[in-house]
Short mmCIF file of C-alpha atoms and ligand atoms in Angstrom, two decimals:
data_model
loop_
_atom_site.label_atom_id
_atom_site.label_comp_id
_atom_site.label_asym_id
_atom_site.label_seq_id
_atom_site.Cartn_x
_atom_site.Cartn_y
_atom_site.Cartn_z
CA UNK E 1 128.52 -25.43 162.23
CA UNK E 2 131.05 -22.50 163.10
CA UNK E 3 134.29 -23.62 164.74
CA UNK E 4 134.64 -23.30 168.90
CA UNK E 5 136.55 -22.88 171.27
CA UNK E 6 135.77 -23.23 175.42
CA UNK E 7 137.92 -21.41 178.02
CA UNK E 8 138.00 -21.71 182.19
CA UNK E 9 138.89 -18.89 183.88
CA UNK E 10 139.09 -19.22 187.94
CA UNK E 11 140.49 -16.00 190.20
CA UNK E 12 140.66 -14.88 193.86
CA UNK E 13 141.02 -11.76 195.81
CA UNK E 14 141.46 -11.70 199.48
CA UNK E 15 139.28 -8.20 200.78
CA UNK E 16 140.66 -5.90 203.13
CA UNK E 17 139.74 -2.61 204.70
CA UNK E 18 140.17 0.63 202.54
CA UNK E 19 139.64 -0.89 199.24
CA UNK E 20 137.27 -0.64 196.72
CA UNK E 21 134.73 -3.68 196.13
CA UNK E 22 134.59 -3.76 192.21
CA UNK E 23 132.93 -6.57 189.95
CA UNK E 24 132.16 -6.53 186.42
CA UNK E 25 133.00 -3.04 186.54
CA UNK E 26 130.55 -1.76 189.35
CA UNK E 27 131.25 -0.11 191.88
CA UNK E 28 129.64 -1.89 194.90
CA UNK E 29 129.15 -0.36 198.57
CA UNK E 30 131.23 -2.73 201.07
CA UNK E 31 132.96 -2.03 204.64
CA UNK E 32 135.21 -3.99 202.95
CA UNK E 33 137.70 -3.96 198.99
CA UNK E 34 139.75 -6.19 196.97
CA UNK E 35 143.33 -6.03 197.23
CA UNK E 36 145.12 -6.44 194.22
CA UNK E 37 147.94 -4.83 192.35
CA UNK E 38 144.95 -3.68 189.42
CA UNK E 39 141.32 -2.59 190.59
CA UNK E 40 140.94 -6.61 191.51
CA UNK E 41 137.86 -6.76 190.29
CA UNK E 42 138.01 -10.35 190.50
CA UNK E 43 134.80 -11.53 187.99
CA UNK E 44 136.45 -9.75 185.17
CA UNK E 45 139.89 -11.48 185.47
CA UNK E 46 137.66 -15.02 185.72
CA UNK E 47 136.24 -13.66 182.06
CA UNK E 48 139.61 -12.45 180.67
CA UNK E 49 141.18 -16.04 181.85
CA UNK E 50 138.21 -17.82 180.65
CA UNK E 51 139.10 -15.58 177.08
CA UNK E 52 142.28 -16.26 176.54
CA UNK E 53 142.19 -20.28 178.39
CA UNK E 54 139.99 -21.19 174.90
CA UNK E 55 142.48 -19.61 172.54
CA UNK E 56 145.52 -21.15 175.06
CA UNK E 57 147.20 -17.66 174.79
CA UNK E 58 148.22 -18.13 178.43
CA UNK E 59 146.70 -16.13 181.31
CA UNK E 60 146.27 -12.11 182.37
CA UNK E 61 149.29 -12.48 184.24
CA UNK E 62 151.25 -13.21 181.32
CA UNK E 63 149.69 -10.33 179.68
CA UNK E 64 149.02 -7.52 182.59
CA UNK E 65 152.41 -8.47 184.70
CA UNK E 66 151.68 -7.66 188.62
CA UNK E 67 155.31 -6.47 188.55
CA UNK E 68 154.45 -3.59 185.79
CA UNK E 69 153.31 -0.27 187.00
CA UNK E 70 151.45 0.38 184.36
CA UNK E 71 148.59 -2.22 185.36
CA UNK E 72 149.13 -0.67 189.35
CA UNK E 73 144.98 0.45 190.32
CA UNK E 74 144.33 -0.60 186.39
CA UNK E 75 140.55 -0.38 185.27
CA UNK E 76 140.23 -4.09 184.71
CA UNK E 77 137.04 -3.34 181.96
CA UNK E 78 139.72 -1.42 179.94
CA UNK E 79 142.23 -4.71 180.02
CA UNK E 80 138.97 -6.59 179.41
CA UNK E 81 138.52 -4.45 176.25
CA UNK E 82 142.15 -5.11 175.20
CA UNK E 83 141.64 -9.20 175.53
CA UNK E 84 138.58 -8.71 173.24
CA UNK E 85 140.44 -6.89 170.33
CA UNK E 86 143.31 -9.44 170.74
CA UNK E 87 140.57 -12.49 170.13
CA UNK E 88 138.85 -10.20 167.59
CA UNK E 89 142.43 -9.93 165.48
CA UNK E 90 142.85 -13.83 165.60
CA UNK E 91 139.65 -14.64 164.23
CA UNK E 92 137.23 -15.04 167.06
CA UNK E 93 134.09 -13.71 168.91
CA UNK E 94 132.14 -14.65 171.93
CA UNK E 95 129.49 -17.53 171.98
CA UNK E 96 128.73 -17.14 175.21
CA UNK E 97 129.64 -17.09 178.68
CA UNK E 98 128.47 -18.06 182.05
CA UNK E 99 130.64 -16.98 185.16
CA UNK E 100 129.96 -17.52 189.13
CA UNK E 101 130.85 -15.30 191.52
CA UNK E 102 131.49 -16.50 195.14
CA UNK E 103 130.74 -14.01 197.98
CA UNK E 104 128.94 -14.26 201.32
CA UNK E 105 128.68 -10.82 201.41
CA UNK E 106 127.43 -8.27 200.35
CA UNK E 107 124.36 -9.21 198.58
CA UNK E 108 125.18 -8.70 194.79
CA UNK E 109 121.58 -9.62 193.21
CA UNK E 110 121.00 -5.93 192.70
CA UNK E 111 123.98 -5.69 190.72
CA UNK E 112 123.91 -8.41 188.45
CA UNK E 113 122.32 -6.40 185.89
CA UNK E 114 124.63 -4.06 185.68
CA UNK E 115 127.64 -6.04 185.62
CA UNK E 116 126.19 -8.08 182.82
CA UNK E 117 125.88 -5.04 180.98
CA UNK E 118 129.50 -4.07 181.55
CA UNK E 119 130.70 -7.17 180.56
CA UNK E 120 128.37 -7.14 177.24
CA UNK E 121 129.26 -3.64 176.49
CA UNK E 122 133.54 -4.10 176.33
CA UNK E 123 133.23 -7.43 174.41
CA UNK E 124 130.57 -5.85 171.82
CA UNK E 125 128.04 -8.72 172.67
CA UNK E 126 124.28 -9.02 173.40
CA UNK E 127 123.45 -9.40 176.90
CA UNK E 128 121.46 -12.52 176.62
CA UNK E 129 125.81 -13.72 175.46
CA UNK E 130 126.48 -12.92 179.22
CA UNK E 131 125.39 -14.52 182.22
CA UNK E 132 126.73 -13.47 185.58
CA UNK E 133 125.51 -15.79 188.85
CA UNK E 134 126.58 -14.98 192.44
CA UNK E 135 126.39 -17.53 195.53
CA UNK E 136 127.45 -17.81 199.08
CA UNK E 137 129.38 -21.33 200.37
CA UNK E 138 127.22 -21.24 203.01
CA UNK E 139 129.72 -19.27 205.49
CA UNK E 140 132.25 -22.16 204.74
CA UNK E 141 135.97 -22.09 203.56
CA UNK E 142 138.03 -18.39 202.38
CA UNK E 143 134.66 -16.85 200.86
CA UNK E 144 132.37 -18.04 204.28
CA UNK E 145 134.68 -16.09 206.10
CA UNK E 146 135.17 -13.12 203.91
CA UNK E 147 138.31 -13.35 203.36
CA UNK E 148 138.12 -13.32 200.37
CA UNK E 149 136.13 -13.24 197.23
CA UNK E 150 136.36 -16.06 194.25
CA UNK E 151 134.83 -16.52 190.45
CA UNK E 152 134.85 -18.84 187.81
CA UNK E 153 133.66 -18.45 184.47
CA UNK E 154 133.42 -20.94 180.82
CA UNK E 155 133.44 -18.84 177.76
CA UNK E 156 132.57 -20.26 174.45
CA UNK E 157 134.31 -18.69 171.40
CA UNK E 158 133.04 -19.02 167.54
CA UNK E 159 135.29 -18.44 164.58
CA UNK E 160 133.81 -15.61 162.95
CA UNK E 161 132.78 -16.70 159.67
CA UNK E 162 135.13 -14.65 156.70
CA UNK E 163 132.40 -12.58 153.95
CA UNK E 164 132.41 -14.83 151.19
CA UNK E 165 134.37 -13.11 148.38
CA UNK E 166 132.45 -12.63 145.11
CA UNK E 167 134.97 -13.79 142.11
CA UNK E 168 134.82 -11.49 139.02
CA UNK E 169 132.12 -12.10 136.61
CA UNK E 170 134.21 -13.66 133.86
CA UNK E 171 134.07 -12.40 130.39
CA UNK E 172 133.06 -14.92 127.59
CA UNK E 173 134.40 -14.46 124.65
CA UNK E 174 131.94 -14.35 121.73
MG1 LIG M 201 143.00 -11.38 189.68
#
């Protein structure tokens, strides 16, 4: 059996007027955005987190700083690209992975799709690899009250198994 890794990723955004409302990469029609110092698409950190949680190689923060201005409106499906070459150099690929997204509104079952195949697309997967969920809490707490929008995702990771090398054919001596 290949060698795995699991990874947690968990992320907020509050939402505020004149912002976009961006997850997994689409482009969703809202009255209301995430605010963030990047595009805050909030289900794509979750993943990245989630990424780089099973190879404990710290968190986006650590690697997309909120201070630098080179990650200020940054397209978080590009940063998810850059995660996936950096698991892809150490050895690893995705298993799987199975995120939540936590919204009471708007209604994001008509997106799902697509952001599924945004996902699958940057880490060079097969969509049946990527599951994307969405629920409300029932009007209760930060995401009831749309203030906010949360997501969690578990990632599994498999060693990706090294092409066996073929030895010379020796030479017998007659
Ligand atoms: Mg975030």
């Amino acid at each position: 059996m290949a060698e795995i890794r699991i990874g947690h990723g968990y992320d907020v955004h509050r939402l505020a007027e004149d912002r976009r409302l961006i997850l997994g990469g689409v482009l969703i029609p809202h009255r209301l955005g995430l605010l963030g110092h990047s595009d805050a698409d909030v289900l794509t950190h979750a993943v990245m987190d989630a990424m780089l949680g099973a190879l404990a190689l710290g968190d986006i923060g650590q690697h997309f700083p909120d201070t630098d201005p080179r990650y200020a409106g940054a397209d978080s499906m590009q940063l998810l690209r850059h995660v996936q070459s950096l698991i892809t150099r150490k050895g690893w690929k995705i298993g799987n992975l199975d995120a939540t997204i936590l919204a009471q509104a708007p209604k994001l079952a008509p997106h799902i799709l697509q952001m599924r195949l945004n996902l699958s697309a940057a880490l060079g997967c097969e969509l049946n690899q990527v599951s994307v969920k969405a629920t409300t809490e029932e009007k209760l707490g930060f995401t009831g009250s749309e203030e906010g929008i949360a997501a969690h995702c578990v990632v599994l990771l498999e060693r990706m198994q090294l092409p066996l090398r073929r030895e010379p054919a020796k030479v017998v001596p007659l």
